[in-house]
């Protein structure tokens, strides 16, 4: 098992463009989480999935953000009409519905909006 | 609403020192508390997870304790090394299992 992977690792885009990030969780994990981290801050929760169902979304997730997890495997996070305030590290994590719910994080996608 | 605070925000110590990082939280109804390490520009590496029924966990030179009643956790690092330099984050989870993070402690261990 190679752990949680994210693609791309870095993305530079111009304001107003759409971007999509991908997260591949650990294969046996049924829970998947997205967080956003800005410089000098701890990660902030965005949304999470149990299997293919999106069970919770933060109020940070505006209408320009959408996340999917088709078939309960990989997940995508799309940001439409990007703004400079969207510049951040986007982190994905996964866990299993066991007794510990320990979250394992991917390397993150660094987004820069110019 | 859960709030997680980490003190100090930054710490610089000479190699070989034992040190303690602090994490406090306002809502004691937690399920897990997890400590992470983050190197600059990288993702998070899990260090230790303490379930609400546990008091401490140990891994190598690291020991994490949990006192739910006082809303505190500490991460003890023994015999610090320059390779321990990183930002250390604590996070708590509650009913929905999403994590609430502190802002971290930036540790620098001087050779």
Short mmCIF file of C-alpha atoms in Angstrom, two decimals, chain A residues 9 31 33 35 37 40-43 45 48 56 59 89 91 98-103 105-107 110, chain B residues 1 31-32 34 36 38 41-44 46 48-49 51 54 57 89 96-103:
data_model
loop_
_atom_site.label_atom_id
_atom_site.label_comp_id
_atom_site.label_asym_id
_atom_site.label_seq_id
_atom_site.Cartn_x
_atom_site.Cartn_y
_atom_site.Cartn_z
CA UNK A 9 1.20 18.33 -6.38
CA UNK A 31 -13.92 7.51 4.64
CA UNK A 33 -11.76 13.94 3.89
CA UNK A 35 -9.02 20.02 4.20
CA UNK A 37 -4.48 24.88 4.81
CA UNK A 40 0.85 29.52 9.13
CA UNK A 41 -2.52 27.95 9.94
CA UNK A 42 -3.69 24.46 10.77
CA UNK A 43 -5.77 22.60 8.20
CA UNK A 45 -12.14 20.86 7.32
CA UNK A 48 -16.01 14.26 3.92
CA UNK A 56 -20.84 16.80 5.64
CA UNK A 59 -19.58 26.48 5.34
CA UNK A 89 -2.66 23.75 0.24
CA UNK A 91 -5.07 18.15 1.74
CA UNK A 98 -13.02 0.84 12.60
CA UNK A 99 -12.50 1.60 16.23
CA UNK A 100 -9.80 4.21 15.74
CA UNK A 101 -10.76 6.36 12.69
CA UNK A 102 -7.13 7.38 12.43
CA UNK A 103 -6.70 9.74 9.48
CA UNK A 105 -2.96 12.35 4.94
CA UNK A 106 -1.69 12.72 1.41
CA UNK A 107 1.10 15.08 0.33
CA UNK A 110 -0.48 23.47 -3.56
CA UNK B 1 -17.75 24.88 18.89
CA UNK B 31 -13.40 10.80 20.22
CA UNK B 32 -9.73 10.99 19.25
CA UNK B 34 -4.03 12.88 17.01
CA UNK B 36 0.96 15.14 13.42
CA UNK B 38 4.45 18.62 9.01
CA UNK B 41 5.47 22.47 2.03
CA UNK B 42 4.57 18.85 2.76
CA UNK B 43 1.57 16.88 3.94
CA UNK B 44 0.93 15.63 7.46
CA UNK B 46 0.75 10.89 11.80
CA UNK B 48 0.42 9.31 17.68
CA UNK B 49 -3.32 8.84 18.12
CA UNK B 51 -8.51 7.50 21.82
CA UNK B 54 -6.78 6.26 26.77
CA UNK B 57 0.52 6.61 23.82
CA UNK B 89 -0.02 19.87 14.91
CA UNK B 96 -18.64 13.27 12.92
CA UNK B 97 -14.96 12.39 13.13
CA UNK B 98 -13.79 15.44 11.18
CA UNK B 99 -10.67 16.92 12.70
CA UNK B 100 -10.30 20.35 14.27
CA UNK B 101 -6.68 21.44 14.19
CA UNK B 102 -4.58 23.79 16.24
CA UNK B 103 -2.29 26.27 14.50
#
